[in-house]
mmCIF file of C-alpha atoms and ligand atoms in Angstrom:
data_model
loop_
_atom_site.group_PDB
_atom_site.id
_atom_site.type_symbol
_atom_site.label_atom_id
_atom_site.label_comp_id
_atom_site.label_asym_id
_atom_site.label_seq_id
_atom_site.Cartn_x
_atom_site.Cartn_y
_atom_site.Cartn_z
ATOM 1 C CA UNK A 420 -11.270 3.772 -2.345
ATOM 2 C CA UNK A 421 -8.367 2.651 -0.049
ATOM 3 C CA UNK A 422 -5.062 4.229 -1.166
ATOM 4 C CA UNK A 423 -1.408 2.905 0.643
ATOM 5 C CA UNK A 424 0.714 6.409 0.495
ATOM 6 C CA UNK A 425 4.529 6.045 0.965
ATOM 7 C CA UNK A 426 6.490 8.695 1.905
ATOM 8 C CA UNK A 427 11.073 8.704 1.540
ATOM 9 C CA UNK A 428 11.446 12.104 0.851
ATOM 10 C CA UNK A 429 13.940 13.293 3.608
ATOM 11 C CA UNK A 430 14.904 11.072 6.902
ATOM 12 C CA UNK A 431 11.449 9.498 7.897
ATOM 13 C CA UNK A 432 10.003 6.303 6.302
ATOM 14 C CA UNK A 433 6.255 6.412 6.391
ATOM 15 C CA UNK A 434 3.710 4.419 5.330
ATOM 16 C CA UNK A 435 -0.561 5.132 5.453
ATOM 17 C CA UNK A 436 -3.710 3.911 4.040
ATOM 18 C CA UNK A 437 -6.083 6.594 3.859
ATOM 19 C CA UNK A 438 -10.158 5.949 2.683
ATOM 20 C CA UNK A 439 -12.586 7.420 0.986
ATOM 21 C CA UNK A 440 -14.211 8.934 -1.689
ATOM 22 C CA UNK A 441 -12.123 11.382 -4.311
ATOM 23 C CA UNK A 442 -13.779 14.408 -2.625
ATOM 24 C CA UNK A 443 -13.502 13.303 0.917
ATOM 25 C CA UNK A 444 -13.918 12.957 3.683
ATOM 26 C CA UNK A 445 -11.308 10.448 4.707
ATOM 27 C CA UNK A 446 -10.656 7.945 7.010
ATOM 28 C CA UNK A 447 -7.431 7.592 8.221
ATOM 29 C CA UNK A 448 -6.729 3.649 8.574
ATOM 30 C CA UNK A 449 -2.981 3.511 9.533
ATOM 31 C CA UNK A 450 -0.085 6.343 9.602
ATOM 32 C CA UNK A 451 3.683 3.915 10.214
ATOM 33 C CA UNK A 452 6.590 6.374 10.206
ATOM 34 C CA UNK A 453 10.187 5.212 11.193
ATOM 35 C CA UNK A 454 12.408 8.425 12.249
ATOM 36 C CA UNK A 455 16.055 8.520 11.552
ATOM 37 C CA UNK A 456 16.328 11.417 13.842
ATOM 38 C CA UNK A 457 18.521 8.974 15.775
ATOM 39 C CA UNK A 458 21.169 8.269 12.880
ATOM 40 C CA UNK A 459 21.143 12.149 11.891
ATOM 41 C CA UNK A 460 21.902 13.632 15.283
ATOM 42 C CA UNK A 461 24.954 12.689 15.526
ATOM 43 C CA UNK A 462 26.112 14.660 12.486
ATOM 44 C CA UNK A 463 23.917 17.855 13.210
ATOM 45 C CA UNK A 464 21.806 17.414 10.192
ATOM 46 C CA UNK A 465 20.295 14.938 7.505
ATOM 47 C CA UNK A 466 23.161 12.874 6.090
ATOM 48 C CA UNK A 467 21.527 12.343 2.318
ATOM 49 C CA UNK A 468 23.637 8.557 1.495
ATOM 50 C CA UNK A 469 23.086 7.539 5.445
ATOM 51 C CA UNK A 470 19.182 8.309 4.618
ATOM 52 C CA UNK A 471 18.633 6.528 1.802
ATOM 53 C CA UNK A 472 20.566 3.850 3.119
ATOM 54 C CA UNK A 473 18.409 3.558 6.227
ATOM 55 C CA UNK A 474 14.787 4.051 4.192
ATOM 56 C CA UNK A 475 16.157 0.601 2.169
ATOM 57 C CA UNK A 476 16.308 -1.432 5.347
ATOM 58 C CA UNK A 477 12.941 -0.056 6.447
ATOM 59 C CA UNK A 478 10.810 0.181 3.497
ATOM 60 C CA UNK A 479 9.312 -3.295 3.771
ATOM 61 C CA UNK A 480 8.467 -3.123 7.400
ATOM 62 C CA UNK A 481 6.968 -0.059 7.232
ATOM 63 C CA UNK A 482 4.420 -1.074 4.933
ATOM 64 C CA UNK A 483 3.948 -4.208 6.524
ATOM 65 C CA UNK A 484 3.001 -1.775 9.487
ATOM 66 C CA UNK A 485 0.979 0.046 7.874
ATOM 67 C CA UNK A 486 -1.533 -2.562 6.544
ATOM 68 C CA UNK A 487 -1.446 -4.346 9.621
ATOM 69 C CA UNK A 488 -2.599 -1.648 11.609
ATOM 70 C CA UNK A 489 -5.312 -1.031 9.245
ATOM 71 C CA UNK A 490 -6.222 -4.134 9.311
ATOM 72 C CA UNK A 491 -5.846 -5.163 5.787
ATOM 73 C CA UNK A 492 -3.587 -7.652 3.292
ATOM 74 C CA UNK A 493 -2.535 -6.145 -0.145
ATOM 75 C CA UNK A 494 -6.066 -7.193 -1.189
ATOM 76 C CA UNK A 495 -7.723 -4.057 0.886
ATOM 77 C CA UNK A 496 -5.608 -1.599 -1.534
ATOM 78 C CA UNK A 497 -7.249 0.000 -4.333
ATOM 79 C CA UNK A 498 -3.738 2.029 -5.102
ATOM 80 C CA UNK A 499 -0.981 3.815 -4.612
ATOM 81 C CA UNK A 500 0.653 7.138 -4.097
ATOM 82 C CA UNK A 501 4.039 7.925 -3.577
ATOM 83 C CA UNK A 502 6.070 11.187 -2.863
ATOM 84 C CA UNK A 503 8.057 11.991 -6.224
ATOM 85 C CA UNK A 504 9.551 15.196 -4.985
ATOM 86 C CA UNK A 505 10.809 17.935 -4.063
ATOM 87 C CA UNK A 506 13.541 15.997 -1.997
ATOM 88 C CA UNK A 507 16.749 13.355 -1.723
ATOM 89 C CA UNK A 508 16.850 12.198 -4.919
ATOM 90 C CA UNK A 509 18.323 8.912 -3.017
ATOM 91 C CA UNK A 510 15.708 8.681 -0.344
ATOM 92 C CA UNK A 511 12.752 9.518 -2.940
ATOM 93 C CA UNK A 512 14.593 6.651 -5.078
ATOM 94 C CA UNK A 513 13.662 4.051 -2.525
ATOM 95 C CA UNK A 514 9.883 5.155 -2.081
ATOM 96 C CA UNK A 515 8.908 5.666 -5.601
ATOM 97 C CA UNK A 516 11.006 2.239 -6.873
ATOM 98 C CA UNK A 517 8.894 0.250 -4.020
ATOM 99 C CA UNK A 518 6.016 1.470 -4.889
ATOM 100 C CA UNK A 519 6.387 1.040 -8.564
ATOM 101 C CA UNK A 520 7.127 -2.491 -7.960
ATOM 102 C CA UNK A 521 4.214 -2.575 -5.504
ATOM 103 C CA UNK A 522 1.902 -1.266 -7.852
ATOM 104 C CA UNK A 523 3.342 -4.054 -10.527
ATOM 105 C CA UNK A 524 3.157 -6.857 -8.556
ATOM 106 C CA UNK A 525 -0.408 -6.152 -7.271
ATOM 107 C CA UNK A 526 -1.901 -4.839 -10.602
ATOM 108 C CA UNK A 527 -2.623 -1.563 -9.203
ATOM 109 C CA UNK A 528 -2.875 2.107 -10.081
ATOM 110 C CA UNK A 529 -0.206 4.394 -9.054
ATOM 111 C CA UNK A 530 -0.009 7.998 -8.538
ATOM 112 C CA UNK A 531 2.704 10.140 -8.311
ATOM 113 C CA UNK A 532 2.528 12.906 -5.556
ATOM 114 C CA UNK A 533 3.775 16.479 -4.987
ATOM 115 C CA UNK A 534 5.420 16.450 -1.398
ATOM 116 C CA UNK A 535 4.245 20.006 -0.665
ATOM 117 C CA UNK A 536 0.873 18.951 -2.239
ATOM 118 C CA UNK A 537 0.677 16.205 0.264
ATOM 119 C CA UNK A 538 1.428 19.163 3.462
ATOM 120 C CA UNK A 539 -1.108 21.232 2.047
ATOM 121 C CA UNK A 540 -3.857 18.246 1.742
ATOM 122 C CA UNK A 541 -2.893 16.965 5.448
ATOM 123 C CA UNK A 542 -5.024 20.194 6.394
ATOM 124 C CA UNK A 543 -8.384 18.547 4.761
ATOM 125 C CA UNK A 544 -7.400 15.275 5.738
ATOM 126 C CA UNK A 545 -7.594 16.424 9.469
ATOM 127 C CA UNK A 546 -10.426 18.540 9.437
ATOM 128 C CA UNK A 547 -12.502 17.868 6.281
ATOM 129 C CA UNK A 548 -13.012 20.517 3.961
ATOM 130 C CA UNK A 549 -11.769 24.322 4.279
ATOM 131 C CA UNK A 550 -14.041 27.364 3.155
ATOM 132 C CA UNK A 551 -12.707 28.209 -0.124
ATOM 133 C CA UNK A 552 -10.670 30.278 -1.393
ATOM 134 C CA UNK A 553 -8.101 29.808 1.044
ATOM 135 C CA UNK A 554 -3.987 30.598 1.885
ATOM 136 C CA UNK A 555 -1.957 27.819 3.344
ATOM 137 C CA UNK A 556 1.703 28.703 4.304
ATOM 138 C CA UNK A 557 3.685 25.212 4.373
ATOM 139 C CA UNK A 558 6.356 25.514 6.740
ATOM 140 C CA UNK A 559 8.958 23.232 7.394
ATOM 141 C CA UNK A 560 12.977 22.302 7.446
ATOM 142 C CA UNK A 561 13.129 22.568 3.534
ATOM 143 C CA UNK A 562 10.416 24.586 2.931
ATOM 144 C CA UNK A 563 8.172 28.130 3.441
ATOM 145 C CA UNK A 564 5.774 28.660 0.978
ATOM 146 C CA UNK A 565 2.903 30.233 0.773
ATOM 147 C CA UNK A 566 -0.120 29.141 -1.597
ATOM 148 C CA UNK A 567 -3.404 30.211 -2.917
ATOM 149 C CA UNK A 568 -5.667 27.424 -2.789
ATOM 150 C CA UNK A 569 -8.766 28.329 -4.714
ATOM 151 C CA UNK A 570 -10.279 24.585 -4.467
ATOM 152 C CA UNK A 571 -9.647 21.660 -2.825
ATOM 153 C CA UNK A 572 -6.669 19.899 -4.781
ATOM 154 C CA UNK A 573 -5.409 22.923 -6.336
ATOM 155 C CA UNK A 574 -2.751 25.334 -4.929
ATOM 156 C CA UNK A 575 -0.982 28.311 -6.832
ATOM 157 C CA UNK A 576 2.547 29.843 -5.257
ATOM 158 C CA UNK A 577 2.113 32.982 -4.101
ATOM 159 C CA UNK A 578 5.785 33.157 -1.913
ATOM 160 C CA UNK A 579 8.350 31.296 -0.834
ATOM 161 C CA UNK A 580 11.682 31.528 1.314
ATOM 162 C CA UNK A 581 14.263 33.586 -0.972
ATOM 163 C CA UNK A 582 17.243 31.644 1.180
ATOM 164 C CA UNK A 583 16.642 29.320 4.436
ATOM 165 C CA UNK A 584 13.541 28.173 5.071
ATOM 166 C CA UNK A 585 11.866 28.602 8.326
ATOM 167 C CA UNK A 586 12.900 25.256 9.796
ATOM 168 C CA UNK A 587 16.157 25.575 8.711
ATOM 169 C CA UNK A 588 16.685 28.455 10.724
ATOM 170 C CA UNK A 589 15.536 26.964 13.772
ATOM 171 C CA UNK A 590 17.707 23.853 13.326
ATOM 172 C CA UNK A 591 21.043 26.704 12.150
ATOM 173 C CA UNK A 592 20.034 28.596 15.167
ATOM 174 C CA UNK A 593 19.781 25.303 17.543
ATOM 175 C CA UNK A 594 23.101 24.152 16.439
ATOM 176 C CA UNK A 595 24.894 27.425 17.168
ATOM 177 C CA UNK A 596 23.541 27.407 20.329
ATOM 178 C CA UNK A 597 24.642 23.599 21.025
ATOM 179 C CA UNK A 598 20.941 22.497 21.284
ATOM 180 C CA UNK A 599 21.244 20.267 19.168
ATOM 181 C CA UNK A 600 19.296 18.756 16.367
ATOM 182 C CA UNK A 601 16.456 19.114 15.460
ATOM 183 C CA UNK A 602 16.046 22.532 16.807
ATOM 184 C CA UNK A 603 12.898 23.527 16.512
ATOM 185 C CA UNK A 604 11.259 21.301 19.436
ATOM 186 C CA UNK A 605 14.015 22.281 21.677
ATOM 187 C CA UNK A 606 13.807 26.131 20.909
ATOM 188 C CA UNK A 607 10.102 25.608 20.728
ATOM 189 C CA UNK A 608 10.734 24.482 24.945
ATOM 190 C CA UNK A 609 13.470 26.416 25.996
ATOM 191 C CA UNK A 610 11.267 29.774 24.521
ATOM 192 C CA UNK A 611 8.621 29.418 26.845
ATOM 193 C CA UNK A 612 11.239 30.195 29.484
ATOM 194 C CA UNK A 613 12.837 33.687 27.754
ATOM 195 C CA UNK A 614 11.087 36.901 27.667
ATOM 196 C CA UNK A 615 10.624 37.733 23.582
ATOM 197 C CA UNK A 616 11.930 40.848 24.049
ATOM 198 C CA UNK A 617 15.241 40.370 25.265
ATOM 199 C CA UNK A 618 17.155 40.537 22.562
ATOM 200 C CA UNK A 619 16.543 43.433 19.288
ATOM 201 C CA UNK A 620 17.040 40.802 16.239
ATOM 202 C CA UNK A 621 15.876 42.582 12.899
ATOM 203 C CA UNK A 622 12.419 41.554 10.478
ATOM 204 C CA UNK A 623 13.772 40.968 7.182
ATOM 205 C CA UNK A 624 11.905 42.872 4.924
ATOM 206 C CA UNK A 625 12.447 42.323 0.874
ATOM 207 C CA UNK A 626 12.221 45.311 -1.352
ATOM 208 C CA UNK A 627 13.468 44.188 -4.668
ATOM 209 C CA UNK A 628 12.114 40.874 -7.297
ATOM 210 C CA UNK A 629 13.464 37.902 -7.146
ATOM 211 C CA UNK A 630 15.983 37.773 -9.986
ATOM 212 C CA UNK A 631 15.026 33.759 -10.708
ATOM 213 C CA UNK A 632 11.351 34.318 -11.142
ATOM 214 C CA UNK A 633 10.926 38.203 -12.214
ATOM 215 C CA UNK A 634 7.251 37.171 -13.869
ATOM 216 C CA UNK A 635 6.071 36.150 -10.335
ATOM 217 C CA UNK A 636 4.653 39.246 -8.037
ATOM 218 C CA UNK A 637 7.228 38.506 -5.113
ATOM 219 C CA UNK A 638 5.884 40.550 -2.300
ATOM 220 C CA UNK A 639 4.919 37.615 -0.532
ATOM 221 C CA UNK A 640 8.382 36.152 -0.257
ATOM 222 C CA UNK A 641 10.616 35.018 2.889
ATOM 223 C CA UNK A 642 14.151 35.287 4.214
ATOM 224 C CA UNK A 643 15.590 33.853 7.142
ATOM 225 C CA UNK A 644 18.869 33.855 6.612
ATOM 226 C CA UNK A 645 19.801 37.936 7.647
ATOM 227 C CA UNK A 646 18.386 37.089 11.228
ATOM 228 C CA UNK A 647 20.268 33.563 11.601
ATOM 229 C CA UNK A 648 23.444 35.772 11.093
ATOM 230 C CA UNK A 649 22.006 38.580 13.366
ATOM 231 C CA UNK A 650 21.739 35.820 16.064
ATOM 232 C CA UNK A 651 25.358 34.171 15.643
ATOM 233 C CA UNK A 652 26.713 37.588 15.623
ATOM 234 C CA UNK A 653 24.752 38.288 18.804
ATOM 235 C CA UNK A 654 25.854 34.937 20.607
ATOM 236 C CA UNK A 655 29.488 35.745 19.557
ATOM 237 C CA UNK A 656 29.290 39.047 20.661
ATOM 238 C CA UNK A 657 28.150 37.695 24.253
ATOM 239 C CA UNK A 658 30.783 34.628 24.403
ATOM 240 C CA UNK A 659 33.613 37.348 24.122
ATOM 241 C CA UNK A 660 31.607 39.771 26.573
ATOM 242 C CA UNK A 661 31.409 36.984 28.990
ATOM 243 C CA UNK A 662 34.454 34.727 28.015
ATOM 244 C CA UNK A 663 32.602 31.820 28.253
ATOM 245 C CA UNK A 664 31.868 29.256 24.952
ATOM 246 C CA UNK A 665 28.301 28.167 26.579
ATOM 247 C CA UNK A 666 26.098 31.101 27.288
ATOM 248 C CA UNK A 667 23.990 30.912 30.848
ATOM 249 C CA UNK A 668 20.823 29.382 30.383
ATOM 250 C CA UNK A 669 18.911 32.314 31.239
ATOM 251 C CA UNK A 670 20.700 34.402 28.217
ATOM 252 C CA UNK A 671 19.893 31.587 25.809
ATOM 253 C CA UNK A 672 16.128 31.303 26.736
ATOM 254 C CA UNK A 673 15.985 34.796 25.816
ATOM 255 C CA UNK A 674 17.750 34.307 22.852
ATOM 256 C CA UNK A 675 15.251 31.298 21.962
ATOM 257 C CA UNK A 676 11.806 33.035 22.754
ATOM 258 C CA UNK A 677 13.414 36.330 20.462
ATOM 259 C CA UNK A 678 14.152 34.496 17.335
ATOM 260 C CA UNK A 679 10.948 32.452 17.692
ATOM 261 C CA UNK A 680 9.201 35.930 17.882
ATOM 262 C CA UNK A 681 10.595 37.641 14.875
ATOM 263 C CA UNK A 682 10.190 34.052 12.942
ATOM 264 C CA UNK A 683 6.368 33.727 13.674
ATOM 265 C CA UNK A 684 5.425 37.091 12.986
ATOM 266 C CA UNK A 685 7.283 37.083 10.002
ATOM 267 C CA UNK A 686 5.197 34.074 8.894
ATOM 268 C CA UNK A 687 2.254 35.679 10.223
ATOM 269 C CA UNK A 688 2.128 38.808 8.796
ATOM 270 C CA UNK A 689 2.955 37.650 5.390
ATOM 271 C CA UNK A 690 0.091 34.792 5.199
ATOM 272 C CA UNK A 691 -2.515 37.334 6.468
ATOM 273 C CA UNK A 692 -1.546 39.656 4.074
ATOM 274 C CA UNK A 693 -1.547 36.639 1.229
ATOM 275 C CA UNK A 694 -4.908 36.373 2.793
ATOM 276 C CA UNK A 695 -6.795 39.573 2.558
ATOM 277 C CA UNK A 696 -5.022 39.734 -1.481
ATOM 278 C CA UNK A 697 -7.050 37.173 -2.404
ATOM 279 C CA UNK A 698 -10.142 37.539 -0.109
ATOM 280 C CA UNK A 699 -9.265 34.260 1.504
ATOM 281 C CA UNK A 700 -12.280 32.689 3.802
ATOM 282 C CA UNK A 701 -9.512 30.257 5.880
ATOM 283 C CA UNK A 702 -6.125 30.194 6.515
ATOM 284 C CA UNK A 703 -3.981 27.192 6.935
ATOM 285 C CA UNK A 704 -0.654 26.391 8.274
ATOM 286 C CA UNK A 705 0.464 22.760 7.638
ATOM 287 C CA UNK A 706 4.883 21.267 7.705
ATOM 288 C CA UNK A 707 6.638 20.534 10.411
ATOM 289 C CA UNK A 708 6.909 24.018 11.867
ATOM 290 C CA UNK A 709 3.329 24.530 12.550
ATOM 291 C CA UNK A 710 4.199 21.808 15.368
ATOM 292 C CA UNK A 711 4.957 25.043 16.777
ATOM 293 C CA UNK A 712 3.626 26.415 20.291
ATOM 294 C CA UNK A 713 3.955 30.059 19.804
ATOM 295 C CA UNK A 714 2.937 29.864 16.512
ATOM 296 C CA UNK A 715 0.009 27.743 17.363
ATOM 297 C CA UNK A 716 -1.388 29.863 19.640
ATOM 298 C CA UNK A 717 -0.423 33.506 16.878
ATOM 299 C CA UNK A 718 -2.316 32.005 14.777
ATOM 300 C CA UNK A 719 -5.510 31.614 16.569
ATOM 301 C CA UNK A 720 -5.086 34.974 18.298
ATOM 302 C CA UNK A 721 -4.625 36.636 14.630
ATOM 303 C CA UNK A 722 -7.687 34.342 13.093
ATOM 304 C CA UNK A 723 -9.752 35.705 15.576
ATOM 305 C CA UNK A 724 -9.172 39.657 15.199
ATOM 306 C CA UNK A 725 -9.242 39.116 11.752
ATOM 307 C CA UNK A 726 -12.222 36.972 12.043
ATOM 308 C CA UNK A 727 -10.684 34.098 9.622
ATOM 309 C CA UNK A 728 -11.648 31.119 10.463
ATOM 310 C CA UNK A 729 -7.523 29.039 11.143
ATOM 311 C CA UNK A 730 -6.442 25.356 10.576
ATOM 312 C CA UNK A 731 -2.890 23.216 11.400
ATOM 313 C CA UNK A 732 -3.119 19.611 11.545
ATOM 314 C CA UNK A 733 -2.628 17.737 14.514
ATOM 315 C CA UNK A 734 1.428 17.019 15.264
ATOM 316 C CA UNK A 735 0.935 13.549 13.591
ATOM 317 C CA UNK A 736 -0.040 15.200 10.113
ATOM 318 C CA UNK A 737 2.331 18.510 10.748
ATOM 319 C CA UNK A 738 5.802 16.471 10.542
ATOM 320 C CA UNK A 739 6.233 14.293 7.643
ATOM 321 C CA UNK A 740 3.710 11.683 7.246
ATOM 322 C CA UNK A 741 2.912 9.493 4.719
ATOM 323 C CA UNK A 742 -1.190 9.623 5.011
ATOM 324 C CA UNK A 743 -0.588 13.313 3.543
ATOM 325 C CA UNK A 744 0.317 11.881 0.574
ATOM 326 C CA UNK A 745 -2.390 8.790 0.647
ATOM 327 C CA UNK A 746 -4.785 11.654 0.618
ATOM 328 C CA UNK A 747 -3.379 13.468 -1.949
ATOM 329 C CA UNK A 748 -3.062 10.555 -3.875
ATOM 330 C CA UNK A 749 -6.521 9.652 -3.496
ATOM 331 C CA UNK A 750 -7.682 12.571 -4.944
ATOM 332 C CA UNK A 751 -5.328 12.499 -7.969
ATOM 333 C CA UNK A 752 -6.351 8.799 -8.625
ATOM 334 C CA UNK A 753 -10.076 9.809 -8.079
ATOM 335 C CA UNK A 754 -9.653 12.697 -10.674
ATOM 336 C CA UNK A 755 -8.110 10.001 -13.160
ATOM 337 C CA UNK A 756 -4.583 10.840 -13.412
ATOM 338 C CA UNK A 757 -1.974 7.555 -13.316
ATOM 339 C CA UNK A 758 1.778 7.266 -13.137
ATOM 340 C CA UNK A 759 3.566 4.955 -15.749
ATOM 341 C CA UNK A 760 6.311 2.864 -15.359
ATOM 342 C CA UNK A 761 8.673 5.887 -16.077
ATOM 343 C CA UNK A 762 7.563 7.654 -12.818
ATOM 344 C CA UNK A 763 10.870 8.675 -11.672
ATOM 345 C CA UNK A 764 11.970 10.718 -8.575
ATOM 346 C CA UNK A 765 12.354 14.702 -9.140
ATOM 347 C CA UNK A 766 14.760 16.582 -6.304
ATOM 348 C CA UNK A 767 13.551 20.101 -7.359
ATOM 349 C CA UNK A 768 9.156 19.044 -8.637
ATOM 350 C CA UNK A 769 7.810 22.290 -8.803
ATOM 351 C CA UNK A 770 4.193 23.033 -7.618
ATOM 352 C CA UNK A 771 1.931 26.015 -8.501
HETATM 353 O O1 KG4 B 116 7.898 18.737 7.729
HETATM 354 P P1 KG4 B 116 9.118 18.238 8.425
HETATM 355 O O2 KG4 B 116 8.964 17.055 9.342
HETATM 356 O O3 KG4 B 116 10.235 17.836 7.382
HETATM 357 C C1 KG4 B 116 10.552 18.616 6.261
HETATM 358 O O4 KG4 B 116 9.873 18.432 5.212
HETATM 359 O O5 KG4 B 116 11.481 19.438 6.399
HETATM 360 O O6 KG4 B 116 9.757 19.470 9.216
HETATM 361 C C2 KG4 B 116 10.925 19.354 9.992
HETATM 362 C C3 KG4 B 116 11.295 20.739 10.516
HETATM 363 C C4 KG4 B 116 12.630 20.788 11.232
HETATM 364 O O7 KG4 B 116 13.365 21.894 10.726
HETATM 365 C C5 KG4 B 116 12.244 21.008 12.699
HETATM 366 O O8 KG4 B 116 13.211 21.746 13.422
HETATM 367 C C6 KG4 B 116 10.943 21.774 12.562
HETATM 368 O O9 KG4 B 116 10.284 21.180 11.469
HETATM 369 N N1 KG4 B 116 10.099 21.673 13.770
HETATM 370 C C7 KG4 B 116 9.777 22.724 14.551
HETATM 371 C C8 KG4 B 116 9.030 22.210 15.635
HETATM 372 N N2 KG4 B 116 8.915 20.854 15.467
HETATM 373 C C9 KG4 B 116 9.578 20.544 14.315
HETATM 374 N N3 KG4 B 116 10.054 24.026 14.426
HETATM 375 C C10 KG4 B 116 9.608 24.860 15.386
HETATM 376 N N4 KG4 B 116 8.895 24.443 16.467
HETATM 377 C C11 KG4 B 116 8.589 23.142 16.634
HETATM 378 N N5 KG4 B 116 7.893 22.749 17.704
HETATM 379 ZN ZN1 ZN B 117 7.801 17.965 4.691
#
């Protein structure tokens, strides 16, 4: 089975054909994404009416891409899979109404797909099936949550951020700094610099339920938002010390490599624990923060004293990508399950 994915859900375009049977493995053909980093920049963030704006004028090429690369006319495609949410309700507008009209035109089957389901999947697409059960953490600028994933194709929350999520905090964090956006590549670089001890920012630790979901055991939840305060009130505290509105580049390396310590073990600590509650066998970190170099290389020391076998996807499949969702979609269409013409975009799609 060949399956076209398209993914609008935030500020990239992206297109992918992914093969292969329901089960995998899979064959990734083609993986088109067009960044509006460019357009968001300027405003220090994702500008929701300038996004879907932009995914409108590159929809069609995109796809175009994306078959030409794999080498294939519409006639290759055996169906479709689109991102339905969680996102911009405009930007997911454009993908899913393409694709419905895609899937129209053509005759074909159409699947509509979780975009956290699609992080969690670009794990197996990269390295072919995990040892089950096991605990991904999906970690990106909208979202850090944690799942149980007893089998392939099925994932159960088991945390999630209670305020900013991880990425988010690196971009806040960037842009009080003047680093610009995004921030997580930049902090990522100018970390490797600091010393991680420089600066005493405090691990958030949660000690009461979350009031919006009191049936759900909460003990594996996040928060980000305490130390993104803690750091502003640390660089303000510095710009008056000094008198200066830029701090020296030394202080701000520090700065970097402290948050990005308290922010991975945080992360860390919270999926291993997820793990050993449910006698995980692997541990996965997929979204665009597991593009991450200190995390990375956490990971892979903690998976080896806790002899647990680890998995991220290469940076292709960590950002958003739109063969995440081919091979998610694949294995939805493979299991039976088929979107209607009333498939409509949902901002808030709820998984697990
Ligand atoms: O998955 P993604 O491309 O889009 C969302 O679904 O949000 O993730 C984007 C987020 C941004 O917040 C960006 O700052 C962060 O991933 N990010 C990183 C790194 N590369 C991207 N965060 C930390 N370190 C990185 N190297
Ligand atoms: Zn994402």
């Amino acid at each position: 089975m060949r399956i076209l994915g398209i993914e609008t859900s935030c500020d990239e375009t992206a297109a992918a054909v992914v093969e292969g049977p329901g089960e995998g493995p899979w064959r990734l053909r083609s993986n088109i994404v067009a960044s509006q980093v460019a357009i968001h920049r300027e405003w220090g963030g994702v500008v929701p009416e300038l996004a879907s704006r932009q995914h409108v004028r590159d929809i069609c090429g995109v796809v175009e891409r994306a078959l030409a690369d794999a080498g294939l006319g519409w006639e290759g495609i055996d169906g479709l899979a689109v991102t339905q949410g969680p996102g911009l309700v405009g930007s997911l507008l454009v993908g899913v109404s393409f694709a419905k009209a895609a899937a129209w035109a053509r005759g074909l089957p159409l699947v509509g797909v979780h975009h956290i389901a699609g992080h969690v999947e670009s794990l197996w697409l990269a390295h072919g099936p995990l040892p089950e059960p096991a605990v991904v953490l999906v970690v990106s600028g909208g979202h850090t949550s944690l799942y149980h994933v007893p089998a392939a194709g099925r994932s159960h929350l088991m945390g999630r951020t209670r305020d900013d999520a991880a990425g988010e905090a690196y971009d806040k964090v960037a842009k009080l700094l003047g680093l610009g956006y995004p921030g997580g590549p930049v902090i990522d670089r100018l970390a490797a610099a600091g010393r991680d001890d420089a600066v005493d920012l405090p691990v958030t630790r949660l000690t009461h339920p979350d009031r919006n979901a009191r049936e759900r055991d909460s003990s594996f939840d996040f928060s980000f938002s305490g130390l993104k305060t803690a750091v502003l009130r640390h660089v303000r505290l510095r710009q008056a010390a000094l008198g200066v509105a830029q701090l020296p580049e030394a202080e701000v390396a520090d700065l970097c490599a402290s948050f990005q310590r308290v922010v991975v073990r945080t992360l860390l600590s919270r999926t291993f624990d997820a793990a050993r509650a449910v006698g995980a066998k692997a541990v996965g970190v997929a979204g665009g923060v597991s593009a991450n170099s200190r995390l990375r290389a956490d990971l892979a020391a903690r998976g080896q004293s806790r002899r647990l076998p680890v998995f991220v996807p290469p940076i292709a499949l960590a950002t958003d990508n739109a063969a995440m969702i081919a091979a998610a979609g694949l294995r939805q269409l493979a299991r039976g399950e088929r979107a209607d013409d009333r498939l409509n975009a949902v901002p808030s799609l709820a998984l697990g």
